[in-house]
GROMACS .gro file of C-alpha atoms in nm:
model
  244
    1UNK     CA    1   0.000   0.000   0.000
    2UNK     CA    2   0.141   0.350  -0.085
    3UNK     CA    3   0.179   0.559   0.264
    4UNK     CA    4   0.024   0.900   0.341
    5UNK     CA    5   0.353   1.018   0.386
    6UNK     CA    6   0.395   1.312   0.620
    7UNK     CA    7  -0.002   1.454   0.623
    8UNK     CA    8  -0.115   1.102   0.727
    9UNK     CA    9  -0.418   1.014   0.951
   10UNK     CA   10  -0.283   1.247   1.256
   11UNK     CA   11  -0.195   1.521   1.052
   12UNK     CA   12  -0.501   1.516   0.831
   13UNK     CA   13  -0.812   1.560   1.074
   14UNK     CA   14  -0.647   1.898   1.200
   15UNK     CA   15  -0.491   2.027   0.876
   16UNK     CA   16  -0.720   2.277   0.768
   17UNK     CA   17  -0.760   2.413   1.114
   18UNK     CA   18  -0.351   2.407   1.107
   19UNK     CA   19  -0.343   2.628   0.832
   20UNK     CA   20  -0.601   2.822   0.867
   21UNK     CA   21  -0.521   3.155   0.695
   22UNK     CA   22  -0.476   2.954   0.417
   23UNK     CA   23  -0.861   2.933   0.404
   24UNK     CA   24  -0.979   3.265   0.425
   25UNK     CA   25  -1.142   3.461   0.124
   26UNK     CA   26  -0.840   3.683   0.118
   27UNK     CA   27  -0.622   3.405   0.019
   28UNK     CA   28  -0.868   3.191  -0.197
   29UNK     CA   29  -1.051   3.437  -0.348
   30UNK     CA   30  -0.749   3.571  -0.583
   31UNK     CA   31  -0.618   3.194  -0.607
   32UNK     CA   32  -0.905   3.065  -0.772
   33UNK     CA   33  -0.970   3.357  -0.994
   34UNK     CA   34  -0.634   3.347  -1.142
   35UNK     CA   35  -0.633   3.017  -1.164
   36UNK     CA   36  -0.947   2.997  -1.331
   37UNK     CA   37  -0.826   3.290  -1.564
   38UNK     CA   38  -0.520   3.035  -1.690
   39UNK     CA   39  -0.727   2.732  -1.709
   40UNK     CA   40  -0.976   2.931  -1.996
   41UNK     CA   41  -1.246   2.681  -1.914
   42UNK     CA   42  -1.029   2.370  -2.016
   43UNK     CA   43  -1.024   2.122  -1.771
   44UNK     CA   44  -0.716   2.161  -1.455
   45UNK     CA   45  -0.499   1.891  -1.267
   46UNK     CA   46  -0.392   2.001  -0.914
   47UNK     CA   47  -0.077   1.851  -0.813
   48UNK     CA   48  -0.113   1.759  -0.451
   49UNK     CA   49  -0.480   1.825  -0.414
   50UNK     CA   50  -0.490   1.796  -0.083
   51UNK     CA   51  -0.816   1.849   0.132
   52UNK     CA   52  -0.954   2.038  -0.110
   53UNK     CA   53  -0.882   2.402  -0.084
   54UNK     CA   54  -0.830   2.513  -0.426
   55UNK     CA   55  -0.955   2.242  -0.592
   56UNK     CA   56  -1.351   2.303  -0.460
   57UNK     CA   57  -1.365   2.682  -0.489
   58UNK     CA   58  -1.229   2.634  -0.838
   59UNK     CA   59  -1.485   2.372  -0.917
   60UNK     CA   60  -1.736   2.602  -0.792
   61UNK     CA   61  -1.599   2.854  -1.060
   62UNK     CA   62  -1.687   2.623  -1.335
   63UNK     CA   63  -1.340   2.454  -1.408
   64UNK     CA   64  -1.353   2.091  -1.415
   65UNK     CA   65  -1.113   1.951  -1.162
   66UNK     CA   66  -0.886   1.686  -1.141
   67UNK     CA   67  -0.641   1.597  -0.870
   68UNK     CA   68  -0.320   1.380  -0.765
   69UNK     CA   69  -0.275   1.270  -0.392
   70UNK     CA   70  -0.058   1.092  -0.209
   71UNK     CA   71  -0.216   1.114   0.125
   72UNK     CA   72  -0.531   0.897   0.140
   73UNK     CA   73  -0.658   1.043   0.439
   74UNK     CA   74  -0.589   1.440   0.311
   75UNK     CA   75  -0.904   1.293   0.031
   76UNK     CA   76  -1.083   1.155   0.326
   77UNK     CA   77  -1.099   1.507   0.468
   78UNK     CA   78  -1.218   1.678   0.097
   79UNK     CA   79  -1.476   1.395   0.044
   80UNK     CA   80  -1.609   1.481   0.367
   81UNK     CA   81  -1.673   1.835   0.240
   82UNK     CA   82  -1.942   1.991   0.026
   83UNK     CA   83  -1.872   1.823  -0.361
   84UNK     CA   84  -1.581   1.643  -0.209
   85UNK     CA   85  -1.736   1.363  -0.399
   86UNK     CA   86  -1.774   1.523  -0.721
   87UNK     CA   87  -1.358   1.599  -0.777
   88UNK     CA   88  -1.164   1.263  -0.929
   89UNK     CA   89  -0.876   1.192  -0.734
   90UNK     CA   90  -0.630   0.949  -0.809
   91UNK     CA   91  -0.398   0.818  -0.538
   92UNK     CA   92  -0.026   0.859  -0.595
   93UNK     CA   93   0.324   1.034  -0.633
   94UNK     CA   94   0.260   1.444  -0.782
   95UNK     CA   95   0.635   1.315  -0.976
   96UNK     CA   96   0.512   1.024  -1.155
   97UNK     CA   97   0.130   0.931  -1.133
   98UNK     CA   98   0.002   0.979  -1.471
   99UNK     CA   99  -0.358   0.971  -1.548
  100UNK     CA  100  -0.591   1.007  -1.843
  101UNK     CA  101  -0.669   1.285  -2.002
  102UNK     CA  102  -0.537   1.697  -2.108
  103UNK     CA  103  -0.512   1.951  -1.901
  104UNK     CA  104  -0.555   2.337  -2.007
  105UNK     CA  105  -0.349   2.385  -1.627
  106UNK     CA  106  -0.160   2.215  -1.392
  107UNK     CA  107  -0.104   2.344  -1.058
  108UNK     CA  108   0.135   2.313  -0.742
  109UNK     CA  109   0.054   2.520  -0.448
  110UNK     CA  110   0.152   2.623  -0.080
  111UNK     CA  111   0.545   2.555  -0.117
  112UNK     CA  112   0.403   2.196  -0.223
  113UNK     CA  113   0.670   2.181  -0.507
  114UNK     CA  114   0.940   2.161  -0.172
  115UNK     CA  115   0.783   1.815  -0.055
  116UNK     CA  116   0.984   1.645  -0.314
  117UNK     CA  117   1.344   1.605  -0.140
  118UNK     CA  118   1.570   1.549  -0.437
  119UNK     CA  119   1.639   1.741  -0.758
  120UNK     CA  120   1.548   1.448  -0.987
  121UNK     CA  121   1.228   1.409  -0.821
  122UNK     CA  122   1.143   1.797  -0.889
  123UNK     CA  123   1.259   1.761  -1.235
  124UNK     CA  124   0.978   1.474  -1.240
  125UNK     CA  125   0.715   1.676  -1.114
  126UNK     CA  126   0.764   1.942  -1.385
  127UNK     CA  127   0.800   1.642  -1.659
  128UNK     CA  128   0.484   1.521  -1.538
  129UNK     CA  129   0.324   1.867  -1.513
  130UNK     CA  130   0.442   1.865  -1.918
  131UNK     CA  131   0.270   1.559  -1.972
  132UNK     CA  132  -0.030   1.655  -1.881
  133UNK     CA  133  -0.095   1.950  -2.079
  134UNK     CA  134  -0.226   2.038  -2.418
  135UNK     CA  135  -0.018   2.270  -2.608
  136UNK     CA  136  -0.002   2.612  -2.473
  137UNK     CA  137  -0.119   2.495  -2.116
  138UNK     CA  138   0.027   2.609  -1.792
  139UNK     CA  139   0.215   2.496  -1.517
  140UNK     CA  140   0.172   2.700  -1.212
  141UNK     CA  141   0.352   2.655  -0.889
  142UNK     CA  142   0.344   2.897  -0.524
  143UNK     CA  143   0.629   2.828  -0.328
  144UNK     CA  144   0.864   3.065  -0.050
  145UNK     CA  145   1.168   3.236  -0.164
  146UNK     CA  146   1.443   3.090   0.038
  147UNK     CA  147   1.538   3.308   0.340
  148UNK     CA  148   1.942   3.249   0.327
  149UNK     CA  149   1.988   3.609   0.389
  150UNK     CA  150   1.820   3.634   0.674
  151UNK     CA  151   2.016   3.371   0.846
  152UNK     CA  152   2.295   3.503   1.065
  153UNK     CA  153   2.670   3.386   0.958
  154UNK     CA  154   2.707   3.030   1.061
  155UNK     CA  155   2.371   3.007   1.228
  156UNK     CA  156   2.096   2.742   1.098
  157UNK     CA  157   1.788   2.798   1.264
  158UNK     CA  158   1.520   3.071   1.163
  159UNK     CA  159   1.219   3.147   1.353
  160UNK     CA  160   0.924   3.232   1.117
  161UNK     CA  161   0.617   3.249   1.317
  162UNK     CA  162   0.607   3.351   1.712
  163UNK     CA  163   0.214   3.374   1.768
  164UNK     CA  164  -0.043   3.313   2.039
  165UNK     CA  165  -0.112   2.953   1.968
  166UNK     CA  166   0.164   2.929   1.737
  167UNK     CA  167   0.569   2.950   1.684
  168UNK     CA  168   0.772   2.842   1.442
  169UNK     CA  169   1.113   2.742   1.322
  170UNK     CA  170   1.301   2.685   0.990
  171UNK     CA  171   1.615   2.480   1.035
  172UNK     CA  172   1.839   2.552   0.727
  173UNK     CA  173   2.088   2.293   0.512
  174UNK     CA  174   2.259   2.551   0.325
  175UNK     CA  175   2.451   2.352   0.132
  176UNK     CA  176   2.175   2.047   0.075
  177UNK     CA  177   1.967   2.329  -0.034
  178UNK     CA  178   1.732   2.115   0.265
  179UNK     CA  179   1.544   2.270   0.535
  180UNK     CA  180   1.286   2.121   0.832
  181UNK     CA  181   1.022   2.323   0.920
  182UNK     CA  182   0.942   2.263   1.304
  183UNK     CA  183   0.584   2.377   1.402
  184UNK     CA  184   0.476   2.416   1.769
  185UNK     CA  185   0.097   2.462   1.890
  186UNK     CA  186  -0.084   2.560   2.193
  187UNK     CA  187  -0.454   2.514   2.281
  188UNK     CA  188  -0.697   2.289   2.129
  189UNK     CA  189  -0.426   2.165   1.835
  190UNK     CA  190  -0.162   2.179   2.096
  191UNK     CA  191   0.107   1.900   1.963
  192UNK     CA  192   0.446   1.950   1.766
  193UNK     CA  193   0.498   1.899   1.383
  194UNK     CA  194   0.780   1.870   1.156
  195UNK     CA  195   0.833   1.818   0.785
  196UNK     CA  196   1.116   1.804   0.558
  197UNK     CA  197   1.130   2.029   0.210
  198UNK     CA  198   1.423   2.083  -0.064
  199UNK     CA  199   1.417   2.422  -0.140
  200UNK     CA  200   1.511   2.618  -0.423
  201UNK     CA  201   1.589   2.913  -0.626
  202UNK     CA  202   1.297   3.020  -0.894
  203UNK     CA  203   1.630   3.037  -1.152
  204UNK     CA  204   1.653   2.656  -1.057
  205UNK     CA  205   1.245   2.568  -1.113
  206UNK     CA  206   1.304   2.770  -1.456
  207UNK     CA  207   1.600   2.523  -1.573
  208UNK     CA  208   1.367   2.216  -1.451
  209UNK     CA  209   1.066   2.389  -1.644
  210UNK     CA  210   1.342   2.376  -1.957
  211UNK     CA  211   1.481   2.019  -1.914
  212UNK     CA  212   1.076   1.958  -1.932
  213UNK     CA  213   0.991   2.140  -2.249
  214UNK     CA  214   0.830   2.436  -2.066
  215UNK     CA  215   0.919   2.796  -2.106
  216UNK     CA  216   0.815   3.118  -1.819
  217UNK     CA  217   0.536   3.319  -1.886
  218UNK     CA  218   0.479   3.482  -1.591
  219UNK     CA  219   0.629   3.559  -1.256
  220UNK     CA  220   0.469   3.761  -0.964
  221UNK     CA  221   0.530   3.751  -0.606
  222UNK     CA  222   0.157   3.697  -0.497
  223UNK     CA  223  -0.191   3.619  -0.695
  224UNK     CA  224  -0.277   3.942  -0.714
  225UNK     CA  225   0.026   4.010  -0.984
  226UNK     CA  226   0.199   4.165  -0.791
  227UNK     CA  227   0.610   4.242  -0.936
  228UNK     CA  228   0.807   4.013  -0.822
  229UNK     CA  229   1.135   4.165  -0.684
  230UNK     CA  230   1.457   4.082  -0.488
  231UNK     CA  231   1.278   4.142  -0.106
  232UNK     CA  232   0.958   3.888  -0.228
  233UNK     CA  233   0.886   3.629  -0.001
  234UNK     CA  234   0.710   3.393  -0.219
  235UNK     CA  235   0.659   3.371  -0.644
  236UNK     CA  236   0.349   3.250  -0.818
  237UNK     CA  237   0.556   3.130  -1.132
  238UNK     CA  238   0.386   3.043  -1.438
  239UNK     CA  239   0.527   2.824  -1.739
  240UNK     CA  240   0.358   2.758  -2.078
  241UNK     CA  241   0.373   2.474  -2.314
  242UNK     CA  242   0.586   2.432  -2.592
  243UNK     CA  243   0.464   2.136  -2.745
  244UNK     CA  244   0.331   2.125  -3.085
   0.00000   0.00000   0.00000
């Protein structure tokens, strides 16, 4: 049987209370319309689909919705939801899972892209993005800009979060371009949570988008377009289709 990997049956019950911002119409609300924008009514694959967040508002938009998973119970959660049921979800690795069908989009958010721990197995993801899509289509990923220069000289750890019910930690492999994100709660979702991402720079997700037959379109450093510049936290990068 293929594990949930990190967002298994513990992590998946409190996930969307975990990331709660996440949820709120400020965030979706310019997610989905872009989104919907790049999919022009053709049909969209979500890499990592999740519990739903994206994928349902966007349904609700009119774009028919497709979505990859590795996480069994993160699709428990979404078919628990209002037309969970109605969004076909195959079970499997974002890198390599192929399924039928062509794709007007393809999308990757919330630093999802990062779950894959090697280079080769990001260069997958964007070959399988490719795969998917009908000439012209778009891959679309969200993902943080690394924070190197905020680390002090020699220092590792980076605290990114220091809330009420929440703090949290980056712990930095410079030089494995690796980092573990350590998550501490308080309260009702009190508990402690770590997971384990390969970052990178968007000049290295351009070269993967290459080696895959994809070519930039579009770069901004949120999804409301805004210009993406050297003090941006995160980039909403958008590749095209080269295919014939």
């Amino acid at each position: 049987m293929v594990s949930d990997g990190a967002f298994d049956e513990t992590v998946a019950p409190r996930y969307d209370d975990d990331c709660a911002d996440m949820f709120t119409p400020e965030v979706l609300e310019p997610t989905v319309a872009l989104l919907a924008e790049l999919a022009g009514g053709r049909p969209a694959l979500e890499f990592a689909v999740g519990t739903g967040r994206v994928a349902l508002p966007l349904a609700d938009a009119g774009i028919e919705v497709h979505g990859i998973e590795l996480s069994r119970a993160m699709v428990a959660e979404m078919r628990a939801k209002p037309g969970g049921d109605a969004i076909p979800v195959t079970i499997g690795d974002m890198a390599t899972t192929r399924i039928g069908g062509e794709f007007g989009l393809v999308y990757l958010v919330f630093n999802t892209i990062t779950n894959l721990l090697t280079q080769n197995e990001q260069v997958d993801c964007f070959r399988n993005a490719a795969a998917h899509l009908v000439p012209g289509g778009c891959f679309v990923i969200e993902t943080g800009v690394p924070r190197i220069q905020d680390l002090p000289r020699g220092e590792r750890f980076l605290a990114f979060d220091a809330g009420d019910e929440h703090g949290g930690i980056d712990e930095y492999d410079v030089v494995g371009q690796r980092l573990v994100s350590h998550h501490y709660r308080t309260g009702d979702c009190a508990g402690r949570f770590s997971s384990e991402h390969r970052w990178a720079w968007p000049a290295e997700y351009d070269l993967m988008a290459r080696i895959a037959g994809l070519r930039l379109r579009d770069r901004w450093a949120d999804w409301h377009r805004s210009p993406f510049t050297d003090t941006s936290r995160t980039h909403i990068s958008v590749w095209h289709s080269t295919n014939a």
